[in-house]
GROMACS .gro file of C-alpha atoms in nm:
model
  402
    1MET     CA    1  19.109 -18.773   1.924
    2THR     CA    2  19.191 -18.527   1.601
    3ASN     CA    3  19.148 -18.209   1.662
    4GLN     CA    4  18.876 -18.054   1.482
    5GLN     CA    5  19.030 -17.739   1.392
    6ASP     CA    6  19.331 -17.943   1.232
    7ILE     CA    7  19.087 -18.120   1.016
    8MET     CA    8  19.150 -18.007   0.666
    9HIS     CA    9  18.803 -17.966   0.445
   10ALA     CA   10  18.680 -17.963   0.071
   11CYS     CA   11  18.479 -17.649   0.012
   12PRO     CA   12  18.167 -17.747  -0.180
   13ALA     CA   13  18.066 -17.336  -0.218
   14CYS     CA   14  18.187 -17.387  -0.635
   15GLY     CA   15  18.334 -17.665  -0.828
   16LEU     CA   16  18.673 -17.546  -0.753
   17LEU     CA   17  18.658 -17.770  -0.404
   18CYS     CA   18  18.908 -17.600  -0.224
   19ASP     CA   19  19.032 -17.832  -0.073
   20ASP     CA   20  19.284 -17.671   0.191
   21ILE     CA   21  19.023 -17.455   0.432
   22SER     CA   22  19.112 -17.558   0.803
   23GLY     CA   23  18.893 -17.628   1.065
   24ASP     CA   24  19.037 -17.355   1.291
   25ALA     CA   25  18.943 -17.070   0.979
   26ILE     CA   26  18.607 -17.190   0.927
   27ALA     CA   27  18.566 -17.144   1.329
   28ARG     CA   28  18.763 -16.881   1.325
   29GLN     CA   29  18.556 -16.723   1.005
   30GLN     CA   30  18.832 -16.605   0.765
   31PHE     CA   31  18.868 -16.633   0.426
   32SER     CA   32  19.002 -16.518   0.120
   33CYS     CA   33  18.670 -16.652  -0.103
   34GLY     CA   34  18.338 -16.432  -0.006
   35LYS     CA   35  18.166 -16.764  -0.187
   36ALA     CA   36  18.351 -17.052   0.097
   37ALA     CA   37  18.274 -16.757   0.353
   38LYS     CA   38  17.901 -16.750   0.289
   39PHE     CA   39  17.848 -17.091   0.300
   40TYR     CA   40  18.056 -17.133   0.635
   41ALA     CA   41  17.848 -16.851   0.796
   42ARG     CA   42  17.534 -17.049   0.762
   43VAL     CA   43  17.336 -17.191   1.089
   44SER     CA   44  17.158 -17.492   1.101
   45ALA     CA   45  16.985 -17.512   1.425
   46GLY     CA   46  16.630 -17.504   1.460
   47ALA     CA   47  16.449 -17.604   1.175
   48ALA     CA   48  16.161 -17.838   1.197
   49PRO     CA   49  15.949 -18.021   0.932
   50ALA     CA   50  15.652 -17.848   0.777
   51VAL     CA   51  15.386 -17.935   0.615
   52GLY     CA   52  15.127 -17.680   0.509
   53GLY     CA   53  15.349 -17.429   0.676
   54SER     CA   54  15.296 -17.635   1.001
   55THR     CA   55  15.568 -17.814   1.196
   56ALA     CA   56  15.531 -18.170   1.209
   57SER     CA   57  15.703 -18.448   1.279
   58LEU     CA   58  15.942 -18.611   1.053
   59ALA     CA   59  15.737 -18.967   1.032
   60GLU     CA   60  15.486 -18.655   0.903
   61ALA     CA   61  15.677 -18.481   0.648
   62VAL     CA   62  15.719 -18.792   0.535
   63LYS     CA   63  15.376 -18.930   0.532
   64ALA     CA   64  15.269 -18.675   0.344
   65ALA     CA   65  15.554 -18.601   0.093
   66ALA     CA   66  15.470 -18.940   0.004
   67ALA     CA   67  15.084 -18.921   0.000
   68LEU     CA   68  15.120 -18.624  -0.249
   69LEU     CA   69  15.375 -18.816  -0.470
   70LYS     CA   70  15.179 -19.042  -0.522
   71GLN     CA   71  14.863 -18.880  -0.602
   72ALA     CA   72  15.102 -18.709  -0.852
   73SER     CA   73  15.046 -18.820  -1.269
   74ALA     CA   74  15.382 -18.626  -1.346
   75PRO     CA   75  15.624 -18.535  -1.056
   76LEU     CA   76  15.968 -18.426  -1.168
   77VAL     CA   77  16.261 -18.411  -0.924
   78ALA     CA   78  16.359 -18.045  -0.885
   79GLY     CA   79  16.706 -17.795  -0.795
   80SER     CA   80  16.898 -18.103  -0.692
   81SER     CA   81  17.115 -17.901  -0.543
   82THR     CA   82  17.351 -18.159  -0.277
   83ASP     CA   83  17.606 -18.442  -0.369
   84VAL     CA   84  17.637 -18.761  -0.521
   85HIS     CA   85  17.498 -18.977  -0.280
   86GLY     CA   86  17.246 -18.733  -0.218
   87ALA     CA   87  17.197 -18.736  -0.659
   88ARG     CA   88  17.179 -19.102  -0.650
   89ALA     CA   89  16.896 -19.140  -0.371
   90LEU     CA   90  16.704 -18.875  -0.594
   91VAL     CA   91  16.789 -19.127  -0.943
   92SER     CA   92  16.609 -19.349  -0.771
   93LEU     CA   93  16.291 -19.167  -0.596
   94SER     CA   94  16.213 -19.047  -0.972
   95HIS     CA   95  16.219 -19.442  -1.017
   96ALA     CA   96  16.044 -19.497  -0.759
   97THR     CA   97  15.758 -19.260  -0.803
   98SER     CA   98  15.824 -19.206  -1.276
   99ALA     CA   99  15.964 -18.869  -1.194
  100ALA     CA  100  16.097 -18.670  -1.450
  101MET     CA  101  16.440 -18.532  -1.325
  102THR     CA  102  16.642 -18.226  -1.375
  103HIS     CA  103  16.915 -17.896  -1.184
  104ILE     CA  104  16.843 -17.599  -1.138
  105ASN     CA  105  17.185 -17.546  -1.380
  106ALA     CA  106  17.070 -17.786  -1.626
  107SER     CA  107  17.027 -17.531  -1.900
  108SER     CA  108  17.339 -17.387  -1.856
  109THR     CA  109  17.476 -17.748  -1.792
  110LEU     CA  110  17.293 -17.945  -2.099
  111ARG     CA  111  17.474 -17.586  -2.347
  112ASN     CA  112  17.810 -17.801  -2.315
  113MET     CA  113  17.630 -18.138  -2.323
  114LYS     CA  114  17.571 -18.091  -2.648
  115VAL     CA  115  17.909 -18.011  -2.786
  116LEU     CA  116  18.003 -18.323  -2.557
  117GLN     CA  117  17.767 -18.476  -2.736
  118HIS     CA  118  17.756 -18.355  -3.066
  119ARG     CA  119  18.063 -18.377  -3.185
  120GLY     CA  120  18.337 -18.457  -2.878
  121TRP     CA  121  18.621 -18.255  -2.761
  122GLN     CA  122  18.923 -18.238  -2.614
  123THR     CA  123  18.958 -18.096  -2.250
  124THR     CA  124  19.198 -18.070  -1.975
  125THR     CA  125  19.195 -18.079  -1.565
  126LEU     CA  126  19.292 -17.762  -1.300
  127THR     CA  127  19.595 -18.015  -1.258
  128GLU     CA  128  19.744 -18.014  -1.551
  129VAL     CA  129  19.671 -17.607  -1.652
  130ARG     CA  130  19.827 -17.556  -1.341
  131ASN     CA  131  20.186 -17.778  -1.430
  132ARG     CA  132  20.106 -17.648  -1.770
  133ALA     CA  133  20.006 -17.399  -1.890
  134ASP     CA  134  20.154 -17.086  -2.037
  135VAL     CA  135  19.906 -16.882  -2.218
  136ILE     CA  136  19.540 -16.856  -2.151
  137LEU     CA  137  19.242 -16.741  -2.242
  138MET     CA  138  18.923 -16.641  -2.117
  139ILE     CA  139  18.640 -16.640  -2.337
  140GLY     CA  140  18.315 -16.447  -2.218
  141THR     CA  141  18.417 -16.488  -1.897
  142ASP     CA  142  18.608 -16.311  -1.550
  143VAL     CA  143  18.600 -16.694  -1.432
  144VAL     CA  144  18.663 -16.566  -1.076
  145SER     CA  145  18.273 -16.462  -1.035
  146HIS     CA  146  18.240 -16.794  -1.068
  147ASN     CA  147  18.497 -17.015  -0.927
  148THR     CA  148  18.697 -16.700  -0.674
  149ARG     CA  149  18.993 -16.832  -0.668
  150PHE     CA  150  19.076 -16.974  -0.960
  151PHE     CA  151  19.375 -16.783  -0.999
  152GLU     CA  152  19.535 -16.865  -0.653
  153ARG     CA  153  19.494 -17.243  -0.694
  154VAL     CA  154  19.521 -17.319  -1.075
  155VAL     CA  155  19.751 -16.964  -1.218
  156TRP     CA  156  19.965 -16.787  -0.996
  157VAL     CA  157  20.107 -17.011  -0.865
  158ASP     CA  158  20.443 -17.079  -0.695
  159GLU     CA  159  20.583 -17.369  -0.937
  160ALA     CA  160  20.454 -17.581  -1.115
  161MET     CA  161  20.617 -17.870  -1.306
  162PHE     CA  162  20.614 -17.791  -1.730
  163THR     CA  163  20.638 -17.373  -1.669
  164GLU     CA  164  20.682 -17.078  -1.504
  165PRO     CA  165  20.362 -16.951  -1.351
  166ALA     CA  166  20.483 -16.607  -1.372
  167ALA     CA  167  20.522 -16.554  -1.657
  168ARG     CA  168  20.142 -16.721  -1.817
  169LYS     CA  169  20.001 -16.498  -2.100
  170ILE     CA  170  19.633 -16.411  -1.956
  171ILE     CA  171  19.371 -16.260  -2.276
  172TYR     CA  172  19.058 -16.227  -2.183
  173LEU     CA  173  18.841 -16.187  -2.541
  174GLY     CA  174  18.462 -16.128  -2.451
  175GLY     CA  175  18.158 -16.097  -2.179
  176ASP     CA  176  18.000 -15.838  -1.984
  177LYS     CA  177  18.140 -15.675  -1.654
  178LEU     CA  178  18.452 -15.836  -1.644
  179ASN     CA  179  18.667 -15.850  -1.277
  180THR     CA  180  19.040 -15.824  -1.515
  181LYS     CA  181  19.200 -15.735  -1.175
  182PRO     CA  182  19.329 -16.107  -1.054
  183GLY     CA  183  19.484 -16.167  -1.460
  184VAL     CA  184  19.757 -15.925  -1.316
  185ALA     CA  185  20.060 -16.108  -1.337
  186PRO     CA  186  20.271 -16.106  -0.956
  187ASP     CA  187  20.492 -15.875  -1.137
  188GLY     CA  188  20.251 -15.615  -1.228
  189ARG     CA  189  20.233 -15.732  -1.611
  190ALA     CA  190  19.890 -15.712  -1.699
  191PRO     CA  191  19.675 -15.902  -1.859
  192GLU     CA  192  19.535 -15.875  -2.290
  193VAL     CA  193  19.129 -15.819  -2.265
  194ILE     CA  194  18.970 -15.787  -2.637
  195ALA     CA  195  18.681 -15.639  -2.528
  196CYS     CA  196  18.299 -15.742  -2.697
  197ALA     CA  197  18.032 -15.788  -2.550
  198SER     CA  198  17.892 -16.147  -2.477
  199GLU     CA  199  17.558 -16.161  -2.801
  200SER     CA  200  17.895 -16.074  -3.001
  201LEU     CA  201  18.099 -16.363  -2.934
  202PRO     CA  202  17.916 -16.608  -3.119
  203GLU     CA  203  18.091 -16.372  -3.475
  204VAL     CA  204  18.402 -16.328  -3.265
  205VAL     CA  205  18.446 -16.712  -3.168
  206ALA     CA  206  18.392 -16.814  -3.527
  207THR     CA  207  18.587 -16.561  -3.641
  208LEU     CA  208  18.914 -16.683  -3.362
  209ARG     CA  209  18.802 -17.011  -3.517
  210ALA     CA  210  18.823 -16.974  -3.872
  211LEU     CA  211  19.236 -16.839  -3.833
  212VAL     CA  212  19.358 -16.981  -3.644
  213MET     CA  213  19.260 -17.346  -3.972
  214GLY     CA  214  19.425 -17.056  -4.177
  215LYS     CA  215  19.124 -16.933  -4.378
  216PRO     CA  216  19.130 -16.605  -4.525
  217VAL     CA  217  18.920 -16.335  -4.373
  218THR     CA  218  18.881 -16.028  -4.563
  219ALA     CA  219  18.701 -15.796  -4.326
  220GLU     CA  220  18.842 -15.563  -4.148
  221THR     CA  221  18.619 -15.596  -3.834
  222VAL     CA  222  18.393 -15.831  -3.652
  223ALA     CA  223  18.102 -15.697  -3.451
  224GLY     CA  224  18.323 -15.451  -3.306
  225VAL     CA  225  18.715 -15.648  -3.311
  226ALA     CA  226  18.918 -15.568  -3.500
  227VAL     CA  227  19.068 -15.895  -3.784
  228SER     CA  228  19.332 -15.739  -3.654
  229SER     CA  229  19.363 -15.803  -3.373
  230LEU     CA  230  19.185 -16.170  -3.345
  231LYS     CA  231  19.501 -16.223  -3.591
  232SER     CA  232  19.720 -16.148  -3.358
  233LEU     CA  233  19.557 -16.373  -3.078
  234ALA     CA  234  19.570 -16.677  -3.306
  235ASP     CA  235  19.934 -16.632  -3.411
  236THR     CA  236  19.928 -16.605  -3.029
  237LEU     CA  237  19.798 -16.927  -2.909
  238LYS     CA  238  19.977 -17.146  -3.283
  239THR     CA  239  20.341 -17.052  -3.117
  240ALA     CA  240  20.172 -17.090  -2.716
  241LYS     CA  241  20.339 -17.441  -2.577
  242TYR     CA  242  20.013 -17.559  -2.405
  243ALA     CA  243  19.721 -17.337  -2.422
  244THR     CA  244  19.426 -17.325  -2.289
  245LEU     CA  245  19.115 -17.216  -2.327
  246VAL     CA  246  18.847 -17.134  -2.023
  247TRP     CA  247  18.517 -17.019  -2.046
  248VAL     CA  248  18.172 -17.109  -1.834
  249SER     CA  249  17.835 -17.217  -1.951
  250LYS     CA  250  17.599 -17.011  -1.735
  251ASP     CA  251  17.793 -16.700  -1.888
  252LEU     CA  252  17.772 -16.763  -2.219
  253HIS     CA  253  17.345 -16.696  -2.201
  254TYR     CA  254  17.220 -16.631  -2.566
  255ASP     CA  255  17.009 -16.811  -2.804
  256HIS     CA  256  17.245 -17.158  -2.913
  257ALA     CA  257  17.570 -17.038  -2.762
  258GLU     CA  258  17.609 -17.402  -2.798
  259LEU     CA  259  17.739 -17.334  -3.060
  260THR     CA  260  18.049 -17.118  -2.877
  261ILE     CA  261  18.144 -17.347  -2.736
  262GLU     CA  262  18.117 -17.546  -3.054
  263ASN     CA  263  18.335 -17.301  -3.187
  264ILE     CA  264  18.621 -17.316  -2.935
  265THR     CA  265  18.640 -17.648  -2.872
  266GLU     CA  266  18.663 -17.695  -3.248
  267THR     CA  267  18.908 -17.411  -3.181
  268VAL     CA  268  19.104 -17.630  -2.959
  269VAL     CA  269  19.099 -17.933  -3.155
  270ALA     CA  270  19.223 -17.664  -3.507
  271LEU     CA  271  19.561 -17.573  -3.254
  272ASN     CA  272  19.661 -17.944  -3.174
  273GLN     CA  273  19.705 -18.005  -3.521
  274LYS     CA  274  20.053 -17.824  -3.508
  275SER     CA  275  20.099 -17.735  -3.153
  276ARG     CA  276  19.883 -17.754  -2.826
  277ALA     CA  277  19.631 -17.633  -2.701
  278MET     CA  278  19.346 -17.775  -2.452
  279GLY     CA  279  18.990 -17.645  -2.365
  280LEU     CA  280  18.881 -17.576  -1.989
  281SER     CA  281  18.478 -17.572  -1.893
  282MET     CA  282  18.492 -17.372  -1.526
  283GLY     CA  283  18.223 -17.287  -1.324
  284GLY     CA  284  18.023 -17.497  -1.122
  285SER     CA  285  17.790 -17.494  -0.838
  286ASP     CA  286  17.501 -17.660  -0.710
  287GLY     CA  287  17.681 -17.994  -0.744
  288ASP     CA  288  17.600 -17.998  -1.028
  289THR     CA  289  17.895 -18.204  -1.262
  290SER     CA  290  17.837 -18.505  -0.974
  291VAL     CA  291  17.443 -18.471  -1.080
  292ASN     CA  292  17.471 -18.484  -1.427
  293TYR     CA  293  17.796 -18.781  -1.360
  294ALA     CA  294  17.563 -18.943  -1.077
  295HIS     CA  295  17.188 -18.880  -1.324
  296THR     CA  296  17.390 -19.028  -1.639
  297TRP     CA  297  17.594 -19.375  -1.512
  298LEU     CA  298  17.246 -19.457  -1.307
  299ASN     CA  299  17.053 -19.401  -1.602
  300GLY     CA  300  17.236 -19.388  -1.992
  301VAL     CA  301  17.122 -19.029  -2.037
  302ILE     CA  302  17.249 -18.656  -1.934
  303ILE     CA  303  16.997 -18.471  -1.716
  304ASP     CA  304  16.770 -18.318  -1.910
  305ALA     CA  305  16.608 -17.974  -1.906
  306PRO     CA  306  16.214 -18.059  -1.882
  307GLU     CA  307  15.864 -17.791  -1.915
  308TRP     CA  308  15.781 -17.742  -1.539
  309GLU     CA  309  15.431 -17.638  -1.738
  310SER     CA  310  15.320 -18.019  -1.744
  311GLN     CA  311  15.443 -18.133  -1.405
  312ASP     CA  312  15.127 -18.161  -1.093
  313ALA     CA  313  15.384 -18.196  -0.844
  314VAL     CA  314  15.770 -18.080  -0.772
  315VAL     CA  315  16.039 -18.216  -0.528
  316TRP     CA  316  16.246 -17.904  -0.467
  317VAL     CA  317  16.618 -18.026  -0.343
  318ASN     CA  318  16.817 -17.672  -0.243
  319SER     CA  319  17.096 -17.779   0.052
  320TYR     CA  320  17.394 -17.525  -0.184
  321SER     CA  321  17.143 -17.276  -0.249
  322PRO     CA  322  16.866 -17.190   0.055
  323ASN     CA  323  16.735 -16.930  -0.163
  324ALA     CA  324  16.666 -17.106  -0.448
  325MET     CA  325  16.350 -17.196  -0.490
  326PRO     CA  326  16.092 -17.287  -0.804
  327PRO     CA  327  15.868 -17.023  -1.014
  328ALA     CA  328  15.582 -16.872  -0.866
  329GLY     CA  329  15.296 -17.097  -0.862
  330THR     CA  330  15.406 -17.358  -0.870
  331ALA     CA  331  15.237 -17.614  -0.683
  332PRO     CA  332  15.241 -17.843  -0.476
  333VAL     CA  333  15.639 -17.824  -0.411
  334ILE     CA  334  15.778 -18.059  -0.160
  335VAL     CA  335  16.105 -17.946  -0.001
  336LEU     CA  336  16.345 -18.198   0.076
  337GLY     CA  337  16.628 -17.936   0.161
  338ALA     CA  338  16.895 -17.644   0.340
  339PRO     CA  339  16.727 -17.619   0.704
  340ASP     CA  340  16.756 -17.218   0.661
  341SER     CA  341  16.575 -17.224   0.322
  342THR     CA  342  16.387 -16.950   0.325
  343PHE     CA  343  16.056 -16.924   0.164
  344ASP     CA  344  15.772 -16.690   0.006
  345THR     CA  345  15.544 -16.870   0.035
  346ALA     CA  346  15.452 -17.171   0.216
  347PRO     CA  347  15.531 -17.576   0.069
  348ALA     CA  348  15.281 -17.793   0.096
  349VAL     CA  349  15.592 -18.063   0.226
  350PHE     CA  350  15.945 -17.900   0.427
  351ILE     CA  351  16.196 -18.197   0.542
  352PRO     CA  352  16.485 -17.985   0.638
  353VAL     CA  353  16.838 -18.240   0.600
  354ALA     CA  354  17.176 -18.194   0.611
  355THR     CA  355  17.381 -17.992   0.371
  356PRO     CA  356  17.734 -18.233   0.246
  357GLY     CA  357  18.031 -18.052   0.433
  358LEU     CA  358  17.841 -17.856   0.661
  359ASP     CA  359  17.615 -18.056   0.876
  360CYS     CA  360  17.731 -18.424   0.719
  361ASN     CA  361  18.036 -18.598   0.555
  362GLY     CA  362  17.985 -18.624   0.125
  363GLN     CA  363  18.101 -18.630  -0.197
  364GLN     CA  364  18.139 -18.410  -0.432
  365PHE     CA  365  18.292 -18.434  -0.842
  366ARG     CA  366  18.554 -18.142  -0.886
  367VAL     CA  367  18.423 -17.902  -1.210
  368ASP     CA  368  18.663 -18.098  -1.431
  369GLY     CA  369  18.504 -18.413  -1.356
  370SER     CA  370  18.804 -18.607  -1.297
  371VAL     CA  371  18.855 -18.627  -0.900
  372THR     CA  372  18.669 -18.680  -0.648
  373LEU     CA  373  18.640 -18.541  -0.318
  374PRO     CA  374  18.534 -18.595  -0.004
  375LEU     CA  375  18.360 -18.324   0.206
  376THR     CA  376  18.356 -18.362   0.585
  377ALA     CA  377  18.107 -18.165   0.805
  378ALA     CA  378  18.214 -17.895   0.953
  379LYS     CA  379  17.951 -17.817   1.155
  380PRO     CA  380  17.794 -18.168   1.243
  381SER     CA  381  17.478 -18.177   1.252
  382ASP     CA  382  17.165 -18.369   1.398
  383LEU     CA  383  16.970 -18.364   1.053
  384PRO     CA  384  16.873 -18.658   0.851
  385THR     CA  385  17.091 -18.678   0.530
  386LEU     CA  386  16.911 -18.612   0.190
  387SER     CA  387  16.987 -19.032   0.128
  388GLN     CA  388  16.775 -19.073   0.499
  389VAL     CA  389  16.471 -18.885   0.414
  390VAL     CA  390  16.409 -19.074   0.050
  391ALA     CA  391  16.525 -19.407   0.189
  392MET     CA  392  16.181 -19.264   0.428
  393ILE     CA  393  15.952 -19.117   0.131
  394GLU     CA  394  16.090 -19.460  -0.084
  395ALA     CA  395  15.919 -19.679   0.241
  396GLN     CA  396  15.618 -19.528   0.286
  397LEU     CA  397  15.517 -19.536  -0.042
  398LYS     CA  398  15.530 -19.909  -0.055
  399GLY     CA  399  15.347 -19.942   0.244
  400ASP     CA  400  15.654 -20.053   0.452
  401LEU     CA  401  15.590 -19.754   0.743
  402ALA     CA  402  15.285 -19.757   0.956
   0.00000   0.00000   0.00000
């Protein structure tokens, strides 16, 4: 029998899915990442289904959820914080109830998807960055606010196939309250920082793109940034063997941020005319990559961000974010979620479900979309999985359950 402490786990606390988490580290609560520590410290025991705030059996809660969905004319499946298997179940439930479906990160995901649909892009994987990148430009983000171990796992590694990791050049362009300390090289070399507010990035990135393309720029400054600094940056990117332009769509929180992302990806296209460069979208949380992929291959369209006001019943799934809830005033709400969920107002129905990677096994796409990794239950519990609960609700809707 395998010793539980020897099992290696992929951590779903962020899109990196770090797969070097040992059972022993989980038992001892010893992590180099605060997100992992918070995830594996969660406790699932003691949760019970509830209807109208009162404890109920699983069967009673399933029956109540099905009744609400039968009465609804415009239901919404939302939150959708789950893994691939849970996402497939939610798509099935949306079909069974004619519900719209969205994700807690839909708005930021759509910033990327609009660019991919409109222009396409040239992006890379974490493994390629680890093995090839010699210049890494972080645009509007420090990445580590979302993916704590990015530099540890991808940048400042012991060895790489085609570059010297310790010699990489790290550059930060714009952003708010960035943590640039992880960008310091092992030899103490500080990263280059070109400061500007996130809201100024549309102008600054457009200018950088123009300079990379060899277009004349007559201004001396753009949004407070010296054009000479951007010209030097453009030259650095052009002479790199493998430049990587990194962004996190969540950090580009202003109107029409997709245009900034398009300028980033089109800068990559321009660089690839004579050198080599790639884009890398980071971040990822609550299984957003997995849910968007599953929704796309099962429905033929990407996940959307519908208006909440038009919905008359909401199925809310928050497996990876137990504190996340629908907007205030949303009702009725059916929560198929984390057993440690917290409520300001009791939902119409609450059914605790197993959290993939904590209470049960699962599967997730990594943020770069190149691989799926299995999630192994760190603290196996008897809670039903989201797929099982959805199957019970669908059976109740069809009248197969008494």
